[in-house]
Tab-separated table of C-alpha atoms (C1' of nucleotides) in Angstrom:
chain	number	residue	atom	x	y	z
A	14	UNK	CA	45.484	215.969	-65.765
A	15	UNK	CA	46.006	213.692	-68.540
A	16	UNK	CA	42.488	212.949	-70.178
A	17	UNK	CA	41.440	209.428	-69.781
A	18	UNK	CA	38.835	207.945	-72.395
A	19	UNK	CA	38.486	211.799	-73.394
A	20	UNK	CA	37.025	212.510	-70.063
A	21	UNK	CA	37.063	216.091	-69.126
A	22	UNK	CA	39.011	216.422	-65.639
A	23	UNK	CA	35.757	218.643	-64.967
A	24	UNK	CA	33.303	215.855	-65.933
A	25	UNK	CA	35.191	213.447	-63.554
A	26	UNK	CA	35.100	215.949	-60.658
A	27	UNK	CA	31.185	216.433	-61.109
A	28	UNK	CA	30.823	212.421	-61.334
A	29	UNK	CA	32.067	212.194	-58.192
A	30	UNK	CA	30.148	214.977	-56.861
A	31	UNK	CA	26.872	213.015	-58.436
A	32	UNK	CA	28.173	210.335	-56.463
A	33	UNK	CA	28.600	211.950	-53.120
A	34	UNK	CA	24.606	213.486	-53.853
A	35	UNK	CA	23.462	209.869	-54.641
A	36	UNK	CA	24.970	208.414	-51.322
A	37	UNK	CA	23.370	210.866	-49.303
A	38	UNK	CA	19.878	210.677	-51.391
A	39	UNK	CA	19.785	206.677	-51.040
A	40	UNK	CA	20.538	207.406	-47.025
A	41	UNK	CA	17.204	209.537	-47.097
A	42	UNK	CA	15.901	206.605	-48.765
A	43	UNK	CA	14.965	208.591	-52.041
A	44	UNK	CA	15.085	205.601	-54.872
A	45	UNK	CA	14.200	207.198	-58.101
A	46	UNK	CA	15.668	210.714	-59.389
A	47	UNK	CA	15.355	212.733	-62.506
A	48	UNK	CA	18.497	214.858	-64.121
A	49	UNK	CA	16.442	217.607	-63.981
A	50	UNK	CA	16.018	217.224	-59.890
A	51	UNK	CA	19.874	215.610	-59.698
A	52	UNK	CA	21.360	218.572	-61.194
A	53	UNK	CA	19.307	220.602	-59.285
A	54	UNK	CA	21.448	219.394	-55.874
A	55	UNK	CA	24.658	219.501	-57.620
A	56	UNK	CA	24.156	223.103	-59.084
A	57	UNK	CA	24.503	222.668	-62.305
A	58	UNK	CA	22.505	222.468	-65.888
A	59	UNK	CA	20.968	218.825	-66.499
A	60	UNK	CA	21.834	218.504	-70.075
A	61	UNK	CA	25.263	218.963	-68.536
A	62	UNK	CA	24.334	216.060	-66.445
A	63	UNK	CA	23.264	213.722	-68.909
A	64	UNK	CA	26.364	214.507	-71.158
A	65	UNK	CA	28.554	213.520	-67.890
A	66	UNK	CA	26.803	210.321	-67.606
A	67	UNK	CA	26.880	209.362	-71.147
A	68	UNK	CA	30.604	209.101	-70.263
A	69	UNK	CA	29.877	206.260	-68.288
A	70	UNK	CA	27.190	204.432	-70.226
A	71	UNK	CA	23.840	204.161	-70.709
A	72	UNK	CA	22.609	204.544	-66.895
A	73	UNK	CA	18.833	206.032	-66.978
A	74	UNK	CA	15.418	204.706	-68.589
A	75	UNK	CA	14.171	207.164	-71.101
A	76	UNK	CA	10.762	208.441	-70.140
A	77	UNK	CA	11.337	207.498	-66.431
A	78	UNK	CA	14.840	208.914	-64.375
A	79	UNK	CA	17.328	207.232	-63.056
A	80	UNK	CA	17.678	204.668	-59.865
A	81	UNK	CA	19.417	206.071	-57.222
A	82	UNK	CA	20.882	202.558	-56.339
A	83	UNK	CA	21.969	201.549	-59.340
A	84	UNK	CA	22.868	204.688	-60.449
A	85	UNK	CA	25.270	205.170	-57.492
A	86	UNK	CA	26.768	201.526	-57.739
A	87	UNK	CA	27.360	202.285	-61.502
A	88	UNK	CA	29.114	205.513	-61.082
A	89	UNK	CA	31.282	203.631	-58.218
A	90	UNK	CA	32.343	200.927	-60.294
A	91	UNK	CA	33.249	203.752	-62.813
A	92	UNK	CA	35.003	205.652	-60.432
A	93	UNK	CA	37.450	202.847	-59.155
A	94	UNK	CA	36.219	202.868	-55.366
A	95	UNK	CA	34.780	199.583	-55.479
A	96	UNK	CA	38.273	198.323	-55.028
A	97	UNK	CA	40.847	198.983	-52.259
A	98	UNK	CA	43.546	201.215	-52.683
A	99	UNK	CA	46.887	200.856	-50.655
A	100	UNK	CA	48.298	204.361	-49.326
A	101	UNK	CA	51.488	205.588	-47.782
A	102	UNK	CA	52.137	209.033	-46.070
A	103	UNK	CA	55.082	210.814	-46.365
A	104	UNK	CA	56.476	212.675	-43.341
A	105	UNK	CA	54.842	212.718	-39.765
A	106	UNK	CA	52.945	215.968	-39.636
A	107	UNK	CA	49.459	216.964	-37.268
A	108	UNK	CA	47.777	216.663	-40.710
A	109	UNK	CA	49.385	213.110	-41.120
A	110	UNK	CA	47.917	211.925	-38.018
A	111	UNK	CA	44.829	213.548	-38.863
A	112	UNK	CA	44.812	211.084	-41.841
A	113	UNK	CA	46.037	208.376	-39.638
A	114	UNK	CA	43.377	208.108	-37.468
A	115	UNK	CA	40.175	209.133	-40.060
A	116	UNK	CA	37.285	206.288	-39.963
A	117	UNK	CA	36.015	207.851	-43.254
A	118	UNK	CA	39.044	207.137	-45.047
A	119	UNK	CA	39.395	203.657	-44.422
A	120	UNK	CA	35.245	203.182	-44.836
A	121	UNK	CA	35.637	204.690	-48.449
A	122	UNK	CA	38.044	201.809	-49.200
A	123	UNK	CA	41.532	204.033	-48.821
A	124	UNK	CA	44.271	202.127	-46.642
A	125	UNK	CA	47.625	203.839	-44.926
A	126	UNK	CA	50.076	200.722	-45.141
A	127	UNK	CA	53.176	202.740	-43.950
A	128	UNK	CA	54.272	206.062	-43.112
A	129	UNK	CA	57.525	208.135	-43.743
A	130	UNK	CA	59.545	210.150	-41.779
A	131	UNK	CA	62.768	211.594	-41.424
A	132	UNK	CA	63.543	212.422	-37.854
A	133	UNK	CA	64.889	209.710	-36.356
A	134	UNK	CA	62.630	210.313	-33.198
A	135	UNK	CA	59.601	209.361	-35.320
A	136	UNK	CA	61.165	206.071	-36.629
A	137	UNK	CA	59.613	202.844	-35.371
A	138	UNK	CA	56.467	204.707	-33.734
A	139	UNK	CA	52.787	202.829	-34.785
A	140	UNK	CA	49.976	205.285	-34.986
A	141	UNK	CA	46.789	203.810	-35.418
A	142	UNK	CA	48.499	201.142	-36.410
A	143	UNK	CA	50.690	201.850	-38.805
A	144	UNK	CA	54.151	202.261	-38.590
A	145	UNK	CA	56.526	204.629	-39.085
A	146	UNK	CA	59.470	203.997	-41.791
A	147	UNK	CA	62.662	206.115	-42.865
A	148	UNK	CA	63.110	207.115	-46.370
A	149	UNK	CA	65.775	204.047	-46.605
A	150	UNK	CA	63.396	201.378	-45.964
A	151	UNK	CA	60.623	202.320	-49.093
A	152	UNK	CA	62.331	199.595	-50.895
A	153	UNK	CA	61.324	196.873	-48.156
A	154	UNK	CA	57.985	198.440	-48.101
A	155	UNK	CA	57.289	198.403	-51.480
A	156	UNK	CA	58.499	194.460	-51.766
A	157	UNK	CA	56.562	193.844	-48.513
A	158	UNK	CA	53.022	195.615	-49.492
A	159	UNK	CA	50.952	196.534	-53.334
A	160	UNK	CA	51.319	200.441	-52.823
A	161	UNK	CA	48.680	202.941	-54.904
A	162	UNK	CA	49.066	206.277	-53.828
A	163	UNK	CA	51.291	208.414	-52.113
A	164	UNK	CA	49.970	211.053	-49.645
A	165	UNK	CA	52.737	213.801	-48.794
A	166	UNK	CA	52.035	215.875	-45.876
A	167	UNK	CA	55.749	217.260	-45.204
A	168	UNK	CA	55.872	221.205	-45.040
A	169	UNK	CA	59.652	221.543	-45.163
A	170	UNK	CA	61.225	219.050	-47.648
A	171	UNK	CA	58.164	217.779	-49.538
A	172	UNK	CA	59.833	217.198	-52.763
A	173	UNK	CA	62.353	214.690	-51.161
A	174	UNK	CA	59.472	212.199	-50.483
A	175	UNK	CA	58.010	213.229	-54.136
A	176	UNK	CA	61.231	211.948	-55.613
A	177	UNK	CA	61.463	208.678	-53.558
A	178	UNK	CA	57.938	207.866	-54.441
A	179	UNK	CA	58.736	208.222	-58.305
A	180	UNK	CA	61.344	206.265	-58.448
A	181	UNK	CA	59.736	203.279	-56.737
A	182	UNK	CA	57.474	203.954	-59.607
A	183	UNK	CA	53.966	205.351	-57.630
A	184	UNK	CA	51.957	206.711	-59.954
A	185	UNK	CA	49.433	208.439	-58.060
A	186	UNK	CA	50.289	211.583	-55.640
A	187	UNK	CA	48.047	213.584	-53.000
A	188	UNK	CA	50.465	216.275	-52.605
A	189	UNK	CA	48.881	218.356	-49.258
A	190	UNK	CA	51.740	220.370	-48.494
A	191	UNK	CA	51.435	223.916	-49.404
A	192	UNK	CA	53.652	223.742	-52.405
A	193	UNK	CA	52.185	222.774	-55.494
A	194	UNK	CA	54.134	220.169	-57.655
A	195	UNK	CA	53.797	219.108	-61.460
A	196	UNK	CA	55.361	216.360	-63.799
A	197	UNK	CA	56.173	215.851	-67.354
A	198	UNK	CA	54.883	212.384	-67.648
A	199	UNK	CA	51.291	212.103	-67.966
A	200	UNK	CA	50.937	208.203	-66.714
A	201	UNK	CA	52.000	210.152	-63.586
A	202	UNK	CA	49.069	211.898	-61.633
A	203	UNK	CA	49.597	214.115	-58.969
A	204	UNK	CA	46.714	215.943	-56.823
A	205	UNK	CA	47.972	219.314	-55.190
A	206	UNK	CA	45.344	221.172	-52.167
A	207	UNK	CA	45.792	223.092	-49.396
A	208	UNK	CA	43.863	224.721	-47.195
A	209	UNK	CA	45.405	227.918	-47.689
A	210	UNK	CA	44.778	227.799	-51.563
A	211	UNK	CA	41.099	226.941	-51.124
A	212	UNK	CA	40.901	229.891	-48.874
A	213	UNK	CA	42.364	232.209	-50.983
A	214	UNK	CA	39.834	231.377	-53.685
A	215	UNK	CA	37.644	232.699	-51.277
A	216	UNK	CA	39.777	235.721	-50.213
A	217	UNK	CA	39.649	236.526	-53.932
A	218	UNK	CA	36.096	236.028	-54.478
A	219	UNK	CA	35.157	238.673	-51.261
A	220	UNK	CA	38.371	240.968	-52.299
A	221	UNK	CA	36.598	241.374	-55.570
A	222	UNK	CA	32.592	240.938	-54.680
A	223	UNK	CA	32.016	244.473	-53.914
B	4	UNK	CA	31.647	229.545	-59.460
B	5	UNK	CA	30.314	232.969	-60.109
B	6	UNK	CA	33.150	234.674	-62.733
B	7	UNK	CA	34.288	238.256	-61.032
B	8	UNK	CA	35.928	240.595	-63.593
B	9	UNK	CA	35.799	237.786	-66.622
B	10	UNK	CA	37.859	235.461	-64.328
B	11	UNK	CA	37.881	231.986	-65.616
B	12	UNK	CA	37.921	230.088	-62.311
B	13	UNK	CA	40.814	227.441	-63.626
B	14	UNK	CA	42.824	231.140	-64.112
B	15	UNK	CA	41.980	232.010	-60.541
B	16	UNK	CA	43.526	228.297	-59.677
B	17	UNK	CA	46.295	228.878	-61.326
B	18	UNK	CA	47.068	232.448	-60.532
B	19	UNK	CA	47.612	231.211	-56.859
B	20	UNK	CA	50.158	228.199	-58.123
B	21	UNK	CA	52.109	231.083	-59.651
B	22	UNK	CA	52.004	233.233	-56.609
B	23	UNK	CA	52.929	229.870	-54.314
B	24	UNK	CA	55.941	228.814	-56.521
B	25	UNK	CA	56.925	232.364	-56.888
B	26	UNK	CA	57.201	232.293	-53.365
B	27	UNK	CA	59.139	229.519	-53.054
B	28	UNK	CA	61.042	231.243	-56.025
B	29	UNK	CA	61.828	233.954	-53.926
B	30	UNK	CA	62.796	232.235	-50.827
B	31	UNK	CA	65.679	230.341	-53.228
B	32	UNK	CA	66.847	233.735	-54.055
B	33	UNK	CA	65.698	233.847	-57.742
B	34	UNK	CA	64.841	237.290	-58.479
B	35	UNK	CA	63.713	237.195	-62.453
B	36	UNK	CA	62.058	234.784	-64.146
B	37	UNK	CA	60.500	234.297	-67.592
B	38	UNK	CA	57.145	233.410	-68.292
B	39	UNK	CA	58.646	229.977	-70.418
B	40	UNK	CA	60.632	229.164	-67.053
B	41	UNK	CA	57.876	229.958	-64.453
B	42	UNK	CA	55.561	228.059	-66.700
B	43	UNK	CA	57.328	224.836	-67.186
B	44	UNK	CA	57.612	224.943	-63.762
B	45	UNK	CA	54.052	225.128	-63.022
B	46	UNK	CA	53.174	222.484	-65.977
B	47	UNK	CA	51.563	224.575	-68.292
B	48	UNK	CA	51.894	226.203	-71.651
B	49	UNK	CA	53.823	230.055	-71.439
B	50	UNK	CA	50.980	232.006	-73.407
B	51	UNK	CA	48.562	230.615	-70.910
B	52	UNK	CA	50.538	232.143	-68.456
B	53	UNK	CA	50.953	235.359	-69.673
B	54	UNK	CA	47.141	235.632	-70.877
B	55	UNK	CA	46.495	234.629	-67.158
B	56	UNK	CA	48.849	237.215	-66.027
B	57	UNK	CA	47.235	239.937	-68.286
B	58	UNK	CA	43.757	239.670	-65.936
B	59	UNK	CA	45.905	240.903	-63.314
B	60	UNK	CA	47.430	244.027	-65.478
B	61	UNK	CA	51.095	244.334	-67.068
B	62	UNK	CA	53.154	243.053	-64.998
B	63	UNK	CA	56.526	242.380	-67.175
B	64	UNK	CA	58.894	244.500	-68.888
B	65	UNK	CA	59.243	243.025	-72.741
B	66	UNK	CA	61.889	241.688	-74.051
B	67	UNK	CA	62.944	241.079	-70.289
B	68	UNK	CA	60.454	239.032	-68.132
B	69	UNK	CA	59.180	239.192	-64.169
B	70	UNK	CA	60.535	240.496	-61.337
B	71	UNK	CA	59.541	237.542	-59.275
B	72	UNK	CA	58.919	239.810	-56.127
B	73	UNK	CA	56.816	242.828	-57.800
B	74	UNK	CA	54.622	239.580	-59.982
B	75	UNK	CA	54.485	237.813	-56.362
B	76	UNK	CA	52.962	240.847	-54.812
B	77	UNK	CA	50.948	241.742	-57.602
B	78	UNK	CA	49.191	238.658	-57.194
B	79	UNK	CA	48.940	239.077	-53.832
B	80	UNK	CA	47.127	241.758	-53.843
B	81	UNK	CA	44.760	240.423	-56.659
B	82	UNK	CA	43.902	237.699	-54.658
B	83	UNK	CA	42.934	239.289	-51.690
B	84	UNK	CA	45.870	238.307	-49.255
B	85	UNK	CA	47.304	241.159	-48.565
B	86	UNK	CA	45.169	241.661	-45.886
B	87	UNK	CA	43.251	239.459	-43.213
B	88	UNK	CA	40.419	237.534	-42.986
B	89	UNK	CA	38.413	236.117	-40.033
B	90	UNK	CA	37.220	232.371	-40.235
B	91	UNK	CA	34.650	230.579	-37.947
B	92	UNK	CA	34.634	227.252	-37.881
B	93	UNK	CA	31.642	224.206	-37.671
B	94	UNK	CA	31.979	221.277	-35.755
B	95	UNK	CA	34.741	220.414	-33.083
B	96	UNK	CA	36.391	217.387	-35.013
B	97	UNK	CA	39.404	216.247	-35.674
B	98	UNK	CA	40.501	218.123	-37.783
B	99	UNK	CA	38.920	221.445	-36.914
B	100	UNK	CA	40.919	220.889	-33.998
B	101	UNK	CA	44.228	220.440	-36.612
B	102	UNK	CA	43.092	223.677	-38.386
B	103	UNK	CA	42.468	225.647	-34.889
B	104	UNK	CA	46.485	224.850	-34.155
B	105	UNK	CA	47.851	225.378	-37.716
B	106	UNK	CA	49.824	228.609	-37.869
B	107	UNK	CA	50.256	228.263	-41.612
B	108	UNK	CA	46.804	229.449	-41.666
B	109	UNK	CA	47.328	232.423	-39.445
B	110	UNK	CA	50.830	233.017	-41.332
B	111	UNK	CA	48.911	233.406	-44.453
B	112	UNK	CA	46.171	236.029	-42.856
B	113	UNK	CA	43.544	233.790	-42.149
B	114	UNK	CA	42.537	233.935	-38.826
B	115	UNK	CA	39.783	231.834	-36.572
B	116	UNK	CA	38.064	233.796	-34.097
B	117	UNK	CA	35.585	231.409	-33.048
B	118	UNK	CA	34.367	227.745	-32.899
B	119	UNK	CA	30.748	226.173	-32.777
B	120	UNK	CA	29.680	222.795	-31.746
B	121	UNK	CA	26.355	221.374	-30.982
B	122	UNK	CA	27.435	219.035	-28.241
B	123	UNK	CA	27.101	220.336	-24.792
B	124	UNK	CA	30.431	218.770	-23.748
B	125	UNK	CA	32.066	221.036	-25.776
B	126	UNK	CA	30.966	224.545	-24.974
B	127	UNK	CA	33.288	226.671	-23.251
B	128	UNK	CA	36.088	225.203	-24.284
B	129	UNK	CA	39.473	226.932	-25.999
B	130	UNK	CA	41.169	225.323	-28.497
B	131	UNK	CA	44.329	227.345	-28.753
B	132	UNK	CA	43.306	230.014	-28.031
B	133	UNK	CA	40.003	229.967	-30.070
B	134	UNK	CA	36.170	229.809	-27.705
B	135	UNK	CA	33.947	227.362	-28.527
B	136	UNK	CA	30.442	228.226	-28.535
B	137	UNK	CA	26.810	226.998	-29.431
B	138	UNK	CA	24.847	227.935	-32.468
B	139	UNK	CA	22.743	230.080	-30.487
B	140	UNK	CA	25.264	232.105	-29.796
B	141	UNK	CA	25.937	232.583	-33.351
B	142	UNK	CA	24.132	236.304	-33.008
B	143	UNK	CA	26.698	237.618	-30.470
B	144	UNK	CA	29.507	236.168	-32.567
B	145	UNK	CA	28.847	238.322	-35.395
B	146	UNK	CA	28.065	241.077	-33.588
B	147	UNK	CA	31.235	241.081	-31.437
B	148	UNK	CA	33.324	240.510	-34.561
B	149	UNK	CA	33.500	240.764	-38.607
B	150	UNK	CA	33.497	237.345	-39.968
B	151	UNK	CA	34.460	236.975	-43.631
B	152	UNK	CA	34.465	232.889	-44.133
B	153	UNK	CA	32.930	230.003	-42.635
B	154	UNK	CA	34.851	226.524	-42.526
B	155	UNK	CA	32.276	223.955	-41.892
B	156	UNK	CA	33.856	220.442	-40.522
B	157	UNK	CA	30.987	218.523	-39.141
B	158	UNK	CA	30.106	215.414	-40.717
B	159	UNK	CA	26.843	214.651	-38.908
B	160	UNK	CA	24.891	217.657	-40.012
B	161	UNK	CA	26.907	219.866	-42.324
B	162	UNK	CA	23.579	221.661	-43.361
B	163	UNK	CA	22.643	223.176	-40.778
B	164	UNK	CA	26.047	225.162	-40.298
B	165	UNK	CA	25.841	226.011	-43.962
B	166	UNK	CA	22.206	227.519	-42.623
B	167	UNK	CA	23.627	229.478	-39.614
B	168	UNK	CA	26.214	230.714	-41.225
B	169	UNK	CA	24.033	231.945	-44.176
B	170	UNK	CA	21.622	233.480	-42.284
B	171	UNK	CA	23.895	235.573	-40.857
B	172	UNK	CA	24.929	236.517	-44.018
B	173	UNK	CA	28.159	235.584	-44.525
B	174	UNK	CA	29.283	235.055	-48.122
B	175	UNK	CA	31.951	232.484	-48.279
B	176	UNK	CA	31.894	228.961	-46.988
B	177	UNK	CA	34.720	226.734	-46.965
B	178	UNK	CA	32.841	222.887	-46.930
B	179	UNK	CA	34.955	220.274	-45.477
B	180	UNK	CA	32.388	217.778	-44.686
B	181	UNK	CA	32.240	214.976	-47.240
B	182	UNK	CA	29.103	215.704	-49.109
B	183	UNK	CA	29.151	218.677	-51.294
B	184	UNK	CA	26.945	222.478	-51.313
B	185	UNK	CA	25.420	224.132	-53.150
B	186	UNK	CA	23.453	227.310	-53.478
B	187	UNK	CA	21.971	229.399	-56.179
B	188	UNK	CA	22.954	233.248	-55.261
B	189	UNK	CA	26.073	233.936	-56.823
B	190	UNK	CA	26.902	236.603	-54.300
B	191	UNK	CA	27.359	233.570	-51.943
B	192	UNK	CA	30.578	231.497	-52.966
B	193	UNK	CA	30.817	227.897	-51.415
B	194	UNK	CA	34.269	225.922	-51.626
B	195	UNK	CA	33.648	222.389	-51.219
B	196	UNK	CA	36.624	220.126	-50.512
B	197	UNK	CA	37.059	216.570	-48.881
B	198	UNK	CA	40.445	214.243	-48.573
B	199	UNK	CA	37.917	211.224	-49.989
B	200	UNK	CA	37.378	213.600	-53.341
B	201	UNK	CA	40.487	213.949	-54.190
B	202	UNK	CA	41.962	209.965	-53.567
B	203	UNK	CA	39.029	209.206	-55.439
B	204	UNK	CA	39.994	211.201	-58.385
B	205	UNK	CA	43.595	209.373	-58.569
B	206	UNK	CA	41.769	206.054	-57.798
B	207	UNK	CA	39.707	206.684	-61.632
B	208	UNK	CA	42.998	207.848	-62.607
B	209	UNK	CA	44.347	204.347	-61.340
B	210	UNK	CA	41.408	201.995	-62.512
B	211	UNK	CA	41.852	203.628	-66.278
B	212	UNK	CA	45.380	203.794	-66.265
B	213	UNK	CA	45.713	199.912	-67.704
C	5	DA	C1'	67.917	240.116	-79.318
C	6	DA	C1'	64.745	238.728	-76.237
C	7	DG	C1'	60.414	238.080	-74.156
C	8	DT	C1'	55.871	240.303	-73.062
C	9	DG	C1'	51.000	241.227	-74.197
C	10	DT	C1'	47.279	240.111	-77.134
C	11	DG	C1'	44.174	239.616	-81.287
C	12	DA	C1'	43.037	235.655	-84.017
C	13	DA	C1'	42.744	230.679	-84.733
C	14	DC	C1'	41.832	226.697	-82.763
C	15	DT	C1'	40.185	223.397	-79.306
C	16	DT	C1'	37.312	222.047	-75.708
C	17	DT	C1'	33.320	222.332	-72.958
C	18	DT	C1'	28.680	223.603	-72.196
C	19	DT	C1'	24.068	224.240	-73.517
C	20	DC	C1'	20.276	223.631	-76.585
C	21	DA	C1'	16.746	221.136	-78.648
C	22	DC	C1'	14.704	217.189	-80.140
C	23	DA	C1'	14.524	212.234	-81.771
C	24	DG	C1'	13.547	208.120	-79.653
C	25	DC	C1'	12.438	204.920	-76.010
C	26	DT	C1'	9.275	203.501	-72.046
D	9	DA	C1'	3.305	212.031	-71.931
D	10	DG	C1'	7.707	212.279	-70.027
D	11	DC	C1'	12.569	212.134	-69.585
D	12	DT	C1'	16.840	210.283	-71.424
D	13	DG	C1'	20.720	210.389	-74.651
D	14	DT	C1'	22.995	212.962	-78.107
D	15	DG	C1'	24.118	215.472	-82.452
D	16	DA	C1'	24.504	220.328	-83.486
D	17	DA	C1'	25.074	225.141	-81.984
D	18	DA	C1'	26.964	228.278	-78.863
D	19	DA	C1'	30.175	229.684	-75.463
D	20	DA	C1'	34.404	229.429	-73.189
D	21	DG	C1'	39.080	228.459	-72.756
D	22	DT	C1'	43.669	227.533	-74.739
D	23	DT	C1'	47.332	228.063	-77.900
D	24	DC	C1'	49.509	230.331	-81.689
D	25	DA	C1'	52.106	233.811	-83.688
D	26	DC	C1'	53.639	238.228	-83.999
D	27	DA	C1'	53.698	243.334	-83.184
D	28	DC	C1'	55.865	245.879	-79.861
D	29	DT	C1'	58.879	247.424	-76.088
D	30	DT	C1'	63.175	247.413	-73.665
DNA sequence: AAGTGTGAACTTTTTCACAGCT
DNA sequence: AGCTGTGAAAAAGTTCACACTT
């Protein structure tokens, strides 16, 4: 991942983690926290913490902790996610309508404007209201709607829907199919998972535990 | 995560993109590869590679490179997938019901052999082929069969599969609910993974990108 | 000649420890 | 008095560069 205001890819995983904690900390109406207690529910070392949050600014009151509120709504606004971001899937898989028809998605402020297929059997569908496109019509998609991020789900040709994206000049990828994928060009940023991968991190872990 | 045998985790990570795109390597017929050409095509530096590599054993020939089958099953075996592991799964949702019909999984070795819900409505029922059962039936489960990892998809109340499952001693969680684990024992290794985590990392990407 | 495997150098990240604010 | 924010120290991870094998 290219490094953006020298922040550690790690440090921005862990802010969003802190996030996640926060959310569910302000839902159990909890309004004041310390790093100490913070880290604590995020497993990890609270100087670590701090350092993390220095990246962001100057977010606690010396002496005192941190606000959970503004904390959170800080570390948002850092994040990006207090803005909308305009999604579109490539290929119609189980996964893909999965994505289609997730609440959460949508709730966090992450939209599915189109979706792309290529059997012509899928063409023209609307799943939870969005429709499906071919591959030929991403230009009149891209003129129609402001697209962010492009979520591939295809098992069998994923790189075909990689390649369209880039050239209509996305710059963000959630690549879920099972094959990884990486790029030269760092204003590019692409996000590879699987299921299978984060699985075998656990195969791995109990291969090797004894 | 708790390092087995000196294993940085990011080298676990990318151990399984080499074994993936040596895969796909092999299934284009490619049969030898060098460590500059299976690293470019995996975005990272060659001596990374090879120092990666060199946790696993010796696994080239100098002056020569990879045979891209032995390396693939090499790594294989490292990483525990040579053989099979049994999953349970937490929460009837949407998309435990896409993992319960996903024969990638099973393809790969990793197998569910039962479900658990807390809502009555769902008890009893098979989701291809897998039983769905209550949490108090958790006992029986584990009797009747080994379980090696626990994929937890609930959203309502995560925790208290994470406790089940725990209690019954099982060592490796996969976390699909949206808010993050985590425990303290190193001997218990918790993967925690959600779609909103990862479009939230491309949406700082996005935000800083200007 | 070519490309691996690896100590050594370098870079980055994490942790420590404390000055400084409330 | 207590807890943050942060330079400095320590640890970890990455890259270099070359000895060594085929």
């Amino acid at each position: 991942m290219a490094k953006i205001k020298n922040l550690p890819e790690n440090t921005l995983e862990r802010l969003i983690i802190y996030f996640k904690v926060l959310d569910l900390l302000e839902k159990n109406k909890i309004e004041a926290i310390s790093s100490e207690e913070l880290a604590k529910r995020c497993g990890i070392n609270p100087a670590q913490l701090r350092k993390d949050l220095s990246f962001v600014g100057n977010l606690g009151t010396k002496g005192v902790g941190y606000s959970v509120k503004s904390l959170k709504y800080n570390l948002k606004k850092f994040l990006g996610i207090t803005q909308e971001w305009n999604l579109i899937l490539g290929g119609i898989t189980p996964l893909a309508e999965y994505l289609l028809q997730n609440k959460a998605l949508s709730k966090a402020g992450f939209y599915f404007m189109a979706a792309f297929d290529r059997k012509e059997a899928n063409i023209g569908k609307i799943i939870n209201g969005v429709s499906v496109y071919s591959l030929d019509q991403l230009d009149y998609v891209f003129k129609a709607v402001k697209v962010d991020i492009g979520v591939i789900t295809e098992e069998e040709t994923p790189e075909i829907y990689l390649e369209a994206f880039l050239k209509h000049n996305l710059k963000a990828i959630l690549n879920l199919s099972s094959v990884p994928f990486f790029v030269e060009d760092d204003k590019i940023q692409i996000e590879n998972f699987s299921f299978e991968m984060s699985l075998t991190k656990l195969s791995f872990f109990l291969k090797h535990l004894a």
